[in-house]
XYZ file of C-alpha atoms in Angstrom:
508
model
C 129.106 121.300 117.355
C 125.246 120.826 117.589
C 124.739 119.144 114.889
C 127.151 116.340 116.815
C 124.161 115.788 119.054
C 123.088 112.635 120.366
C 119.748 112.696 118.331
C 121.623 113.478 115.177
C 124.760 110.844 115.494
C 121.766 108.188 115.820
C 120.071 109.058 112.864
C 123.477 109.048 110.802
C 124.339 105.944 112.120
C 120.706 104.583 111.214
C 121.506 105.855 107.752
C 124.896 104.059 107.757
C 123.066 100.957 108.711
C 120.619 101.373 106.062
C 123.520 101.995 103.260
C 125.080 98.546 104.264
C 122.700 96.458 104.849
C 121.607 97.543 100.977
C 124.731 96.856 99.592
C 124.456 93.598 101.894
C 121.547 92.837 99.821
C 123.550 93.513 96.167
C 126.206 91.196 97.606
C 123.586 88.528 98.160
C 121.929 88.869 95.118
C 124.996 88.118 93.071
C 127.629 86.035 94.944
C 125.391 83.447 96.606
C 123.861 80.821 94.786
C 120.125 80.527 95.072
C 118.053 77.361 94.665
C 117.663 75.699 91.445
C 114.645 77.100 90.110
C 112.159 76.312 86.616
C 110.083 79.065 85.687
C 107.273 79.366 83.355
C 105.032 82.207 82.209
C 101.750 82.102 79.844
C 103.099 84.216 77.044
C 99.624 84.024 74.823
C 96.487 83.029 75.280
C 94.412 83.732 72.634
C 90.903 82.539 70.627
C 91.304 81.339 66.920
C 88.016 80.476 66.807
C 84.682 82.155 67.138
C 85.197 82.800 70.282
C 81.041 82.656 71.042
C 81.378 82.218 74.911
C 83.306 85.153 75.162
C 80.380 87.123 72.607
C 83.550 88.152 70.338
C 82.756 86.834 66.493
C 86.528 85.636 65.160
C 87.143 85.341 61.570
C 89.264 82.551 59.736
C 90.843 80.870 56.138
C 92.004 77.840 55.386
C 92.906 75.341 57.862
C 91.770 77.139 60.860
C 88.453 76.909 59.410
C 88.700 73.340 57.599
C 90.085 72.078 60.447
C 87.802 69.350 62.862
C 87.379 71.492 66.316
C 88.214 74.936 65.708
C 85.268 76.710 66.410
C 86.384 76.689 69.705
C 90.165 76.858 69.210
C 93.106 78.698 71.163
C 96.499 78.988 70.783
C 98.779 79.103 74.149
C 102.207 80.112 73.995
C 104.262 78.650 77.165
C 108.051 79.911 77.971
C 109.789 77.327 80.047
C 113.057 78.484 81.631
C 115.872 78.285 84.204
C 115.514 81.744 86.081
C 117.942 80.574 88.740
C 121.766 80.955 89.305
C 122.466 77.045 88.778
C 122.267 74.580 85.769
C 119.520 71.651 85.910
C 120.186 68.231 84.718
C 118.079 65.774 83.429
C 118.787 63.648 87.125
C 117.122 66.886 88.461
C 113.762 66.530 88.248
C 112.085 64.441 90.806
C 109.034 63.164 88.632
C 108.687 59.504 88.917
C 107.627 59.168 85.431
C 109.500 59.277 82.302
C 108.896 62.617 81.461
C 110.007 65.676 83.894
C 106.946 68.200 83.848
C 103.438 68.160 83.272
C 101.060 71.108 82.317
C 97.555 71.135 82.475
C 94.961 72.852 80.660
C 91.949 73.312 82.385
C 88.393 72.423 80.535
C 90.624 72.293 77.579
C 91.844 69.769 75.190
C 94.980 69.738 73.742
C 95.078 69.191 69.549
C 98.738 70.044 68.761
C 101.713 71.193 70.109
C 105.123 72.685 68.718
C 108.394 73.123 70.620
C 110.474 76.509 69.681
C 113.753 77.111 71.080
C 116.313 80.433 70.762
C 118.503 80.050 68.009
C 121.832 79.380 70.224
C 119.808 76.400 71.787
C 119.403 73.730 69.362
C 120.909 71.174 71.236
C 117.355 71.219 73.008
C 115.665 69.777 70.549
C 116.418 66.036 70.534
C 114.986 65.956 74.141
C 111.708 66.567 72.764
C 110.786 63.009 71.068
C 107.696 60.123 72.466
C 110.845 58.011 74.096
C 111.973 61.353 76.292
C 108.314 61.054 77.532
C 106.846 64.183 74.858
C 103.529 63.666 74.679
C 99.721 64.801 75.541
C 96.665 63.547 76.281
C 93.301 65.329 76.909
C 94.091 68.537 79.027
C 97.830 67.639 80.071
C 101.232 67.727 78.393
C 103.751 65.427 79.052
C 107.232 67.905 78.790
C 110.500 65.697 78.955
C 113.893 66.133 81.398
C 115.302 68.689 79.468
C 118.464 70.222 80.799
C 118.846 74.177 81.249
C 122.069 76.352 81.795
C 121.203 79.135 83.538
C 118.965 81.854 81.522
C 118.091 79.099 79.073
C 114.260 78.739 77.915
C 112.462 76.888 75.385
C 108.819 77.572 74.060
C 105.706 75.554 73.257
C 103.233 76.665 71.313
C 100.157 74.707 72.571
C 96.418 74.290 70.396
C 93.885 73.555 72.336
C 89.826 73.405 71.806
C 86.847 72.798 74.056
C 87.421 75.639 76.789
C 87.791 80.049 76.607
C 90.952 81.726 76.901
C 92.276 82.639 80.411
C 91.442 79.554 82.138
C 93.641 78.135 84.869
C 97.287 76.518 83.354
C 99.599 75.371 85.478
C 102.666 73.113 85.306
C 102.984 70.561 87.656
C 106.839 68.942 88.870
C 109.648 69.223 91.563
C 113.502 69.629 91.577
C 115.697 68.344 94.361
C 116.737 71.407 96.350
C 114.659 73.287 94.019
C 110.913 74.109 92.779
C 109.069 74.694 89.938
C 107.074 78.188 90.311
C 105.095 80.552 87.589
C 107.217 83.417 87.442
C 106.966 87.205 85.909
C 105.210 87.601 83.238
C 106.687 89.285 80.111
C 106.617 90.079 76.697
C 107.817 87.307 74.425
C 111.212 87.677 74.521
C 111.617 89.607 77.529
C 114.612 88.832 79.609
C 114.519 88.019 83.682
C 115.772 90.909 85.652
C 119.297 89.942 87.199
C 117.673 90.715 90.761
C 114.242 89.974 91.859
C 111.797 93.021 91.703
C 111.240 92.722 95.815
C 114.971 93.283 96.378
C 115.460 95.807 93.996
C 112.417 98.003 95.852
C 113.440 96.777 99.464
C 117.180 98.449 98.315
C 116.302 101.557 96.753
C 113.415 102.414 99.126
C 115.420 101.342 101.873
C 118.428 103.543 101.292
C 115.903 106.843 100.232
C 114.520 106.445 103.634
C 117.586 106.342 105.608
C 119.181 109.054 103.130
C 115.992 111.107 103.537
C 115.793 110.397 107.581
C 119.345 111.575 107.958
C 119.062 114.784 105.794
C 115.741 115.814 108.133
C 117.054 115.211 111.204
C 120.310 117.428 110.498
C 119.045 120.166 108.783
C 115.896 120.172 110.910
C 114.844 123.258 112.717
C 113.330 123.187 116.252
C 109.660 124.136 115.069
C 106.859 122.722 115.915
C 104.803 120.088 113.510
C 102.709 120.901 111.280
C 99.555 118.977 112.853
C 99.664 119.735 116.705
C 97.170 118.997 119.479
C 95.423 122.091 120.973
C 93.290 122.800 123.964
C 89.979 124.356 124.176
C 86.824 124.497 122.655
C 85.520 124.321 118.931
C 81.714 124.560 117.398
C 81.877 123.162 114.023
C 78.323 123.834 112.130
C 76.683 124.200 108.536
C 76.369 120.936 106.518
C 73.658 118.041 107.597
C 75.181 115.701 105.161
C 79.130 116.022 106.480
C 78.204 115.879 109.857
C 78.908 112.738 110.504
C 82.080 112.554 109.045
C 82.652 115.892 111.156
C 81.290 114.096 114.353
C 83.398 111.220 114.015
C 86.684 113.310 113.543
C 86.064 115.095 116.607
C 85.557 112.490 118.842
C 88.966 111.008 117.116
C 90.872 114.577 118.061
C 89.636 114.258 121.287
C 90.568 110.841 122.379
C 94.379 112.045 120.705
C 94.195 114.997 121.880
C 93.136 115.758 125.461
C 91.991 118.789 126.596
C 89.982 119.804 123.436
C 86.291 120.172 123.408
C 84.461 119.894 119.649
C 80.620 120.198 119.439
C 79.317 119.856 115.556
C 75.975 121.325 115.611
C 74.932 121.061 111.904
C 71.772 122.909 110.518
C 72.308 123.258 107.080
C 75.283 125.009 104.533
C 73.651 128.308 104.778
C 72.800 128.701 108.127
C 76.107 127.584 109.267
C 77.498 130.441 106.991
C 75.249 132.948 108.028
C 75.991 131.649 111.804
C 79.574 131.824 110.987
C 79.495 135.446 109.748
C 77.301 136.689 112.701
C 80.037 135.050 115.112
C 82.999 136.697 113.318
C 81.357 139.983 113.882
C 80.670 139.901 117.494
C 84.127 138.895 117.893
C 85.969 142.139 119.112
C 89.305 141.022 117.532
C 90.567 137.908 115.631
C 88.790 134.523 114.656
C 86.122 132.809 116.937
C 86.549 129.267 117.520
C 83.799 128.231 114.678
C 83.916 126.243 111.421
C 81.227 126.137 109.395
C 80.782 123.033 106.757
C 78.839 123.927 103.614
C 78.157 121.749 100.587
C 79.850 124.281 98.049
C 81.570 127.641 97.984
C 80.141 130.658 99.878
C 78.669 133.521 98.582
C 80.823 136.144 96.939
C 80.020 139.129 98.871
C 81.692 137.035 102.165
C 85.630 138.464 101.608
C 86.098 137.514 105.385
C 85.442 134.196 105.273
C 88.437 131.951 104.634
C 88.072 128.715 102.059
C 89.546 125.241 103.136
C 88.515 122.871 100.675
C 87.890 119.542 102.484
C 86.933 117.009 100.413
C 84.493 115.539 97.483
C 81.051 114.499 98.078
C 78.733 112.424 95.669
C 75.047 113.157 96.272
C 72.244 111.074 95.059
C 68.928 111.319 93.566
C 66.605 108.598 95.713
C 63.440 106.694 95.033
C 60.624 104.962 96.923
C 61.094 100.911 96.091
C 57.303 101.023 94.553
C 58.781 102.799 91.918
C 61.076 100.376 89.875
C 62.901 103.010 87.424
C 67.174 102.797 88.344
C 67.531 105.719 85.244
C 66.687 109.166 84.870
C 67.332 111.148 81.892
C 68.814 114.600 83.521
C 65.810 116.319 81.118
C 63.247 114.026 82.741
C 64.226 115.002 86.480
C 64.314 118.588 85.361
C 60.563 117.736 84.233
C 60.367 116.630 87.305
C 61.266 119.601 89.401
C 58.847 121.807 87.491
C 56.211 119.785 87.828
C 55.632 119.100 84.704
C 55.457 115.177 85.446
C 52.746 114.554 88.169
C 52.037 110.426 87.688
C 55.255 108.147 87.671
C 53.625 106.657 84.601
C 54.725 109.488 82.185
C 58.201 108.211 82.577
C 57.481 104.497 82.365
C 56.976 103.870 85.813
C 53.694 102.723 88.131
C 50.374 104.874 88.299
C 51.560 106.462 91.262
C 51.672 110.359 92.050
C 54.875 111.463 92.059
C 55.709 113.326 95.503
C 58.847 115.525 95.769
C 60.447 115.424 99.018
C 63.048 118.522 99.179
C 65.508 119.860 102.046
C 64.658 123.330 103.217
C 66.763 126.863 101.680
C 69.601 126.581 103.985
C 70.186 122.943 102.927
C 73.406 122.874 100.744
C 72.352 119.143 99.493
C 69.628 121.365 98.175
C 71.676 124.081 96.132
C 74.117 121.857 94.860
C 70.900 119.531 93.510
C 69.922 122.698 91.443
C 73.327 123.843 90.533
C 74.663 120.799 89.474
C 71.497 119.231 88.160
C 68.352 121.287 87.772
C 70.556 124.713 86.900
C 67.703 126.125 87.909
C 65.840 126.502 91.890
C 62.464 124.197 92.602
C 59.287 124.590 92.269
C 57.323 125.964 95.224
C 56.621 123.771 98.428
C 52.908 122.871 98.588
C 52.362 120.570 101.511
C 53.509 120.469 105.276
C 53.080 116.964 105.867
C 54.514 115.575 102.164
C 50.516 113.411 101.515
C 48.570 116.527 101.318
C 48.256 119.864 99.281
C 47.947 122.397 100.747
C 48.281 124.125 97.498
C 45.232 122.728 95.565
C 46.339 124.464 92.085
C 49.569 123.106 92.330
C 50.509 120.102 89.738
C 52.214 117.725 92.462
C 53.057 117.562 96.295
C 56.351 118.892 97.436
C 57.695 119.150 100.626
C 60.643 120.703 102.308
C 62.080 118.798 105.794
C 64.920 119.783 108.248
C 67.548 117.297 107.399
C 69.230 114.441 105.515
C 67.956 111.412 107.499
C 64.580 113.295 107.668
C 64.504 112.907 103.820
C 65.554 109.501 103.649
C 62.826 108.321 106.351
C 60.004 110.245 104.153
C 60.924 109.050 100.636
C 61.483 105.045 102.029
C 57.775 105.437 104.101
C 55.516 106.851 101.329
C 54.515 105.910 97.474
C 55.668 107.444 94.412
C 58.614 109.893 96.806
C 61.488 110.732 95.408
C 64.313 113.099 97.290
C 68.172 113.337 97.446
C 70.961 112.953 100.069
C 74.580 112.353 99.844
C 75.444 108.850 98.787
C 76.570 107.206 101.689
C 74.312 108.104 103.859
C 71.524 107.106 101.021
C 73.012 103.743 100.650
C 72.906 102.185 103.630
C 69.032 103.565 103.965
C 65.854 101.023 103.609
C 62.649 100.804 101.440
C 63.769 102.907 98.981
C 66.950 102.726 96.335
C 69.663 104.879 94.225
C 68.786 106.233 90.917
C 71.661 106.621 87.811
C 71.457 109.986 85.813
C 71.873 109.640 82.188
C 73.022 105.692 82.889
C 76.016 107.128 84.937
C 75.760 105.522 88.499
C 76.452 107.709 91.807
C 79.913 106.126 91.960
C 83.146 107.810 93.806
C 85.006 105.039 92.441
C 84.503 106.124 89.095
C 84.667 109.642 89.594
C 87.927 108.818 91.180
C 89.136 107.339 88.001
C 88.142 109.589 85.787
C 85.503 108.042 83.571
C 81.969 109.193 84.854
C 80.774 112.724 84.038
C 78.148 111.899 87.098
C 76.963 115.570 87.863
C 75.715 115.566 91.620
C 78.545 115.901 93.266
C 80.199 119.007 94.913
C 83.235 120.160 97.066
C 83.151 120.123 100.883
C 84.290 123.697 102.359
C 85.288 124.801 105.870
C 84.628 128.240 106.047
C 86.673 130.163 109.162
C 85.769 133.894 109.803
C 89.393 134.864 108.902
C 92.663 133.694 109.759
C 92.869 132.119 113.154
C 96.010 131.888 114.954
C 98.187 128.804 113.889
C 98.515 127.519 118.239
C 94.478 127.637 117.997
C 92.232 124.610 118.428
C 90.332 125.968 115.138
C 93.593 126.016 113.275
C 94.745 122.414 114.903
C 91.520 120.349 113.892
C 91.190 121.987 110.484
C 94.684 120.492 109.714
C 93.824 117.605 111.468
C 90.807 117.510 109.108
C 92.325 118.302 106.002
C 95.934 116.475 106.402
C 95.910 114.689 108.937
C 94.234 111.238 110.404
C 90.636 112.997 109.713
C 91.984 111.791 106.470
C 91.157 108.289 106.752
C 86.972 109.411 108.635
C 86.724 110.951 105.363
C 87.736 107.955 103.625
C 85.870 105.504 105.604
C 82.238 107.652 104.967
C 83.180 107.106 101.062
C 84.519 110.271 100.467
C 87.769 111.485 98.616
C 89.842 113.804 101.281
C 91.125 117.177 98.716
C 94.861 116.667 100.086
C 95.738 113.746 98.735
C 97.293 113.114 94.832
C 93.649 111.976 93.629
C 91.803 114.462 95.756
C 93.871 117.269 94.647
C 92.567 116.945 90.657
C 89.015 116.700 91.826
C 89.045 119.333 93.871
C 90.987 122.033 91.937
């Protein structure tokens, strides 16, 4: 039978292995005996007092405001148990003191102390008296020998002053063939899991992968992968600011991928588009071996262009460092792009002139910056060299330049500039720094999570002029792009690649 094939019996046999060597695991966890082992969690830590160092303003009655010392108070809650397999006697601890365990408090001083215990574990109690070795002094507490079946616990509810909540506790002691470790932490009277959370994900991921592995290999067909190399040649144009991501992806193909020759010649969203649409027509039959990059969808009278949605860039808005402002209000940098602010001193800044250093119309940075932000297109462009006006009616000088570093290298050399360029890029640039809109920072962490309406941002598109075919080298980096380990280029320029979990929210 074929499915009886060599390839196929070791992958069954893999799976076998897997399935045992979890239920090896199960066995472990509950027939043989582990070491004798004293947990303890922190189960509150919390301020009873006005809390000033933390800027929180508490509120108390009666002896918690009477009280000597409370102004700084806390309350600690401490649950001290046996989370091993085997009891612990008093001749168990290896202290050489009276006492069996010591916890310290750090910058805090201890005021009071009360031991709680379960209900079925009264028998506890009488361990807990000055002769036992109960006791504290300044930041430590002296706990006794006290004996624990297996699964038993006892509490101490600990007051302390002179220190905020969260600081360091630990508790300090030894067991012969044992050890004394912080364990889980829990609600109050949460019980230990019978097995320890590593084994429990080492079993169950272990026997989905082997299930999983077994299942693929059988039922497997003998196509292809998904992301294959492929030989030839590639031009990838269009965007200034994702062609270095672009640049470093290809060289990555290459090296895995031998045979393959990808050139990114980047100009600018719209000229890569209109490049990509004058390529597709000189083509006498199917898809020329082109990708154009543009900062944000095409233009709707393009049918023949195919969408591949890439990934999600963050843009900035950039400042020369003579100008201190790190905020915008949006309405002030639409003031800004009409000219209608011509001194940096309108908005609160130095008595400079305010100089407005643009990308050219093909620049996608460009249209994004007045989709996203202005919702409206700039002013018109008044000087050739960015210091002079040619213009001399117009309000304020405003220039247009070729490309993203071009921008950067103008705004960071000359008083009172201000441009834009995508974020990383902008970061890493000198003499000149990011600005916030509306107090939200330029931040793809944030925009990752969820909690920063930031505006100037935008999708990353690969435009192909139609379908190419699926052996092509077009087709075979695009993937490689998208899916593939162009994944992690796109990561490591700051950007969040559309197929992954996150990527696929943003980018819907």
């Amino acid at each position: 039978m074929e499915w009886l094939s060599a390839e196929n019996v070791v992958a069954v046999g893999t799976a076998v292995l897997g399935i045992v060597a979890s239920a090896g695991i199960f066995w472990y966890e509950r027939r043989v005996p582990r070491r004798k082992r004293i947990g303890y969690r922190v189960q509150m830590d919390n301020p009873i007092g006005d809390d000033v160092r933390s800027g929180r303003l508490g509120r108390r009655l009666g002896l918690f405001d009477e009280a000597p010392d409370m102004a700084d108070a806390t309350l600690v809650l401490l649950r001290i148990e046996n989370d091993g397999s085997q009891g612990i006697g008093r001749d168990d601890y290896t202290s050489p003191e009276l006492h069996g365990l010591t916890a310290v408090f750090t910058d805090r001083i201890i005021r009071g102390v009360s031991v709680t215990q379960p209900t079925d574990s009264d028998h506890l109690m009488p361990h807990f008296t000055p002769d036992r070795g109960f006791g504290y002094a300044g930041n430590t507490l002296r706990i006794p020998r006290v004996p624990l079946n297996h699964g038993e616990h006892f509490k101490l509810l600990v007051l302390l002053s002179g220190g905020d909540v969260g600081r360091e506790i630990r508790i300090v002691g030894g067991l012969h063939d044992g050890e004394v470790h912080p364990n889980r932490s829990a609600t109050p009277d949460d019980a230990m899991p019978l097995f320890s959370r590593a084994s429990r994900l080492i079993t169950i991921m272990l026997t989905l992968s082997v299930l999983t592995l077994a299942t693929i290999v059988v039922a497997r067909d003998d196509a292809p992968p998904p992301i294959g190399c492929a030989k030839g040649s590639l031009r990838v144009i269009g965007s200034t600011a994702f062609a270095p991501v672009m640049r470093d992806a290809a060289k990555k193909y290459e090296k895995e991928c031998q045979g393959a020759s990808i050139t990114v010649d980047a100009r600018g969203s719209t000229a890569g588009i209109r490049d990509l649409k004058d390529a597709g027509k000189e083509t006498e039959k199917g898809s020329p071996a082109v990708l154009a990059l543009s900062d944000g969808p095409k233009p709707a009278d393009l049918p023949q262009l195919k969408e591949n949605r890439v990934a999600l860039v963050v843009f900035a808005l950039v400042v020369n460092d003579d100008v201190p402002l790190r905020n915008l209000a949006t309405a002030d940098v639409r003031r800004l792009y009409r000219g209608e602010i011509a001194n940096w001193k309108q908005l609160g800044g130095p008595d400079l002139p305010v100089v407005l250093v643009s990308r050219d119309a093909d620049s996608g940075t460009r249209q994004v910056f007045q989709r996203r932000v202005l919702k409206r297109g700039e002013i018109a462009n008044s000087s050739v060299d960015c210091v002079h006006k040619d213009d001399p009616t117009a309000k304020v000088v405003r220039c247009e330049l070729d490309s993203t570093d071009q921008v950067l290298s103008q705004v960071a050399e000359q008083q009172g500039a201000v441009g834009y360029a995508e974020l990383n890029v902008a970061e890493g640039a000198k003499g000149l720094h990011i600005l916030s809109l509306d107090d939200n920072a330029p931040s793809v962490d944030a925009i990752e999570r969820g909690v920063s309406p930031y505006p100037y941002r935008e999708i990353e598109y690969a435009y192909t002029y139609g379908q190419p075919a699926a052996t092509s080298l077009a087709s075979s980096f695009l993937t490689y792009v998208e899916k593939g380990n162009g994944q992690d280029v796109i990561r490591s320029y700051g950007h969040v690649a559309c197929y992954t979990p996150v990527g696929m929210k943003l980018c819907a």
